[in-house]
XYZ file of C-alpha atoms in Angstrom:
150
model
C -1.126 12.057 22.214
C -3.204 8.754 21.241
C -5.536 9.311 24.331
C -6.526 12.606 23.206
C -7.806 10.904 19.772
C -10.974 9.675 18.966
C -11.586 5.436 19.726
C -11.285 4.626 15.910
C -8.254 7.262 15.329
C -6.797 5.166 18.373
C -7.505 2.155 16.974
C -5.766 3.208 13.449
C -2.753 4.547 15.466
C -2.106 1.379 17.198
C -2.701 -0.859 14.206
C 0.328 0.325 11.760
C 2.221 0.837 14.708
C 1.930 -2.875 15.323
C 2.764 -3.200 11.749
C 5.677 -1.393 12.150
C 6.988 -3.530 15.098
C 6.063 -6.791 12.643
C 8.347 -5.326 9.853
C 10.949 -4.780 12.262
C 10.481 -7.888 14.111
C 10.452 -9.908 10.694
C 13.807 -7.963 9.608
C 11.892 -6.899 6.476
C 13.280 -4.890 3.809
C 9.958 -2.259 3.842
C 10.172 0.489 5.622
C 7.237 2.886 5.789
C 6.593 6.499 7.556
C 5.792 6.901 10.651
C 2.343 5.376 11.882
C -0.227 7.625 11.957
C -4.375 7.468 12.707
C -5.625 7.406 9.699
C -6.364 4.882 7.008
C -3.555 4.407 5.278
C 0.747 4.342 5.693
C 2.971 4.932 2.465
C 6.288 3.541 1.601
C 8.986 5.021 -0.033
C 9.938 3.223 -3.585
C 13.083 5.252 -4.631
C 11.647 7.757 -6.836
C 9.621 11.124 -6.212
C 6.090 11.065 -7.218
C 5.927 7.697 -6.724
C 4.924 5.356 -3.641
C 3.596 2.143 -2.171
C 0.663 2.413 0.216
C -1.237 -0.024 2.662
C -4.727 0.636 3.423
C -7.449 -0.445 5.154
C -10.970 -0.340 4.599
C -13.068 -0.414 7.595
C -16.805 0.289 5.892
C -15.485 -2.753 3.123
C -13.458 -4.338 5.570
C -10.633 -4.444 2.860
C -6.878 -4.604 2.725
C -5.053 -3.099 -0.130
C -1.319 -2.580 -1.266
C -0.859 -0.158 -4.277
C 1.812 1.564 -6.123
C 0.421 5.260 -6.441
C 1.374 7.767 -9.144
C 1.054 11.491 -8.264
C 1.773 14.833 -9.225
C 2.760 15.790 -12.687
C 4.607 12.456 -13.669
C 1.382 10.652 -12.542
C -0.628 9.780 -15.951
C 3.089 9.643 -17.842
C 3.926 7.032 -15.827
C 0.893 5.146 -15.212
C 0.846 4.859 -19.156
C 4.434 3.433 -19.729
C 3.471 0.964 -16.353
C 0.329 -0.241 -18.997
C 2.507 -1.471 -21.574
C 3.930 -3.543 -19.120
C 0.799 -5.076 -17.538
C 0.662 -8.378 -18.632
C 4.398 -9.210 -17.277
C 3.985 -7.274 -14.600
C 0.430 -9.397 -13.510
C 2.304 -12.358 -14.612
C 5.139 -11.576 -12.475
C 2.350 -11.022 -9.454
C 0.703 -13.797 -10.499
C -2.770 -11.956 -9.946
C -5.038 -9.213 -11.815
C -4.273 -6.505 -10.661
C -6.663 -3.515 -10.389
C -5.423 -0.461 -12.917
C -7.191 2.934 -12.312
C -6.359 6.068 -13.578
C -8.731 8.698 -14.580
C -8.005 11.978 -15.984
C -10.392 13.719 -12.848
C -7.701 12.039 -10.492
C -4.369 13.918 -10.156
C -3.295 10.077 -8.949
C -2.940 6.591 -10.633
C -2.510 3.548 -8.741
C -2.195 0.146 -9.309
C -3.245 -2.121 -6.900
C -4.168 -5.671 -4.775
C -7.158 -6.193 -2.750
C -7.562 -8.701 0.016
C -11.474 -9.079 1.235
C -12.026 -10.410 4.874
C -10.494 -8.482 7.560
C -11.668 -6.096 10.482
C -10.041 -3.595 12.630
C -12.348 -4.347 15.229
C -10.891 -7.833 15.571
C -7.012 -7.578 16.898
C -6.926 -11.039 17.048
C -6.911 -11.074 12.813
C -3.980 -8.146 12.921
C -1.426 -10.808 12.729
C -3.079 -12.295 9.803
C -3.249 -8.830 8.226
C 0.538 -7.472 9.012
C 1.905 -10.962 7.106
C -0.433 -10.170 4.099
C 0.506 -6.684 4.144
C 4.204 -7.081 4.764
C 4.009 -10.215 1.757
C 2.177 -7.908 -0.883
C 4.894 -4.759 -0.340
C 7.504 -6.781 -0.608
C 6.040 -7.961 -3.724
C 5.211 -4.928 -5.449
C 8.508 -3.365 -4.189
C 10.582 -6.499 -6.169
C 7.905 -6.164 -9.758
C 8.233 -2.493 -9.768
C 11.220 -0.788 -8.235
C 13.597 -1.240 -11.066
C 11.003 -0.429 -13.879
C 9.908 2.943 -11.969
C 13.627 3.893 -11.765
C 13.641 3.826 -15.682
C 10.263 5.608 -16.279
C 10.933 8.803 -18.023
């Protein structure tokens, strides 16, 4: 039960699950796993291994929306995602940050948005539209080339 959590696990718990309700409420196409208290909620993107997440960075107070890579596929298709940065950051229209490291058994590639607090749920609004904008970004640049990654 939420009570039983600690304040900032409640807080967590009742902030994606007031994303949730905005997704729904805005008839968006995203649809994530079920909220729970921690820093982060991923989204399916049609192909194991493979994932969009939303996170939040309380100590940076930072948003972030990234397409991970795990598992064995993870550095395979991080690398054939490279040769397709430029279009890809075109088609964003923003740098993107690319990390992959062979101490990582993930890749991502992902957006950063500076500026926000959990502590203010006044500014949750303001976060859910920039969330719910950046998914359904990433999920139109990189759903179709994922699905031919081999």
């Amino acid at each position: 039960s939420i009570k039983e959590k600690s304040e900032p696990k409640q807080q967590l718990m009742e902030y994606w699950t007031g994303f949730h309700c905005h997704l729904f409420e805005t008839k968006s196409s995203i649809a994530g796993t079920i909220p729970l208290p921690q820093n982060w909620n991923n989204f399916p993107i049609g192909r194991s291994w493979c994932f969009l997440e939303a996170s939040v960075s309380q100590a940076q107070n930072q948003l972030r929306v990234a397409l991970f890579f795990a598992g064995p596929v993870a550095k395979s298709f991080f690398d054939q995602m490279s040769a397709q940065k430029a279009e890809v950051e075109r088609e964003i229209g923003q740098t993107l940050d690319w990390f992959s490291e062979d101490s990582h058994k993930q890749s991502r590639i992902s957006l950063s948005k500076s500026g926000t607090s959990l502590t203010s749920p006044d500014n949750w609004s303001e976060d859910f539209h920039w969330f719910r904008e950046a998914l359904t970004q990433f999920d139109q640049v990189f759903r179709d080339r994922i699905a031919s990654l081999k």
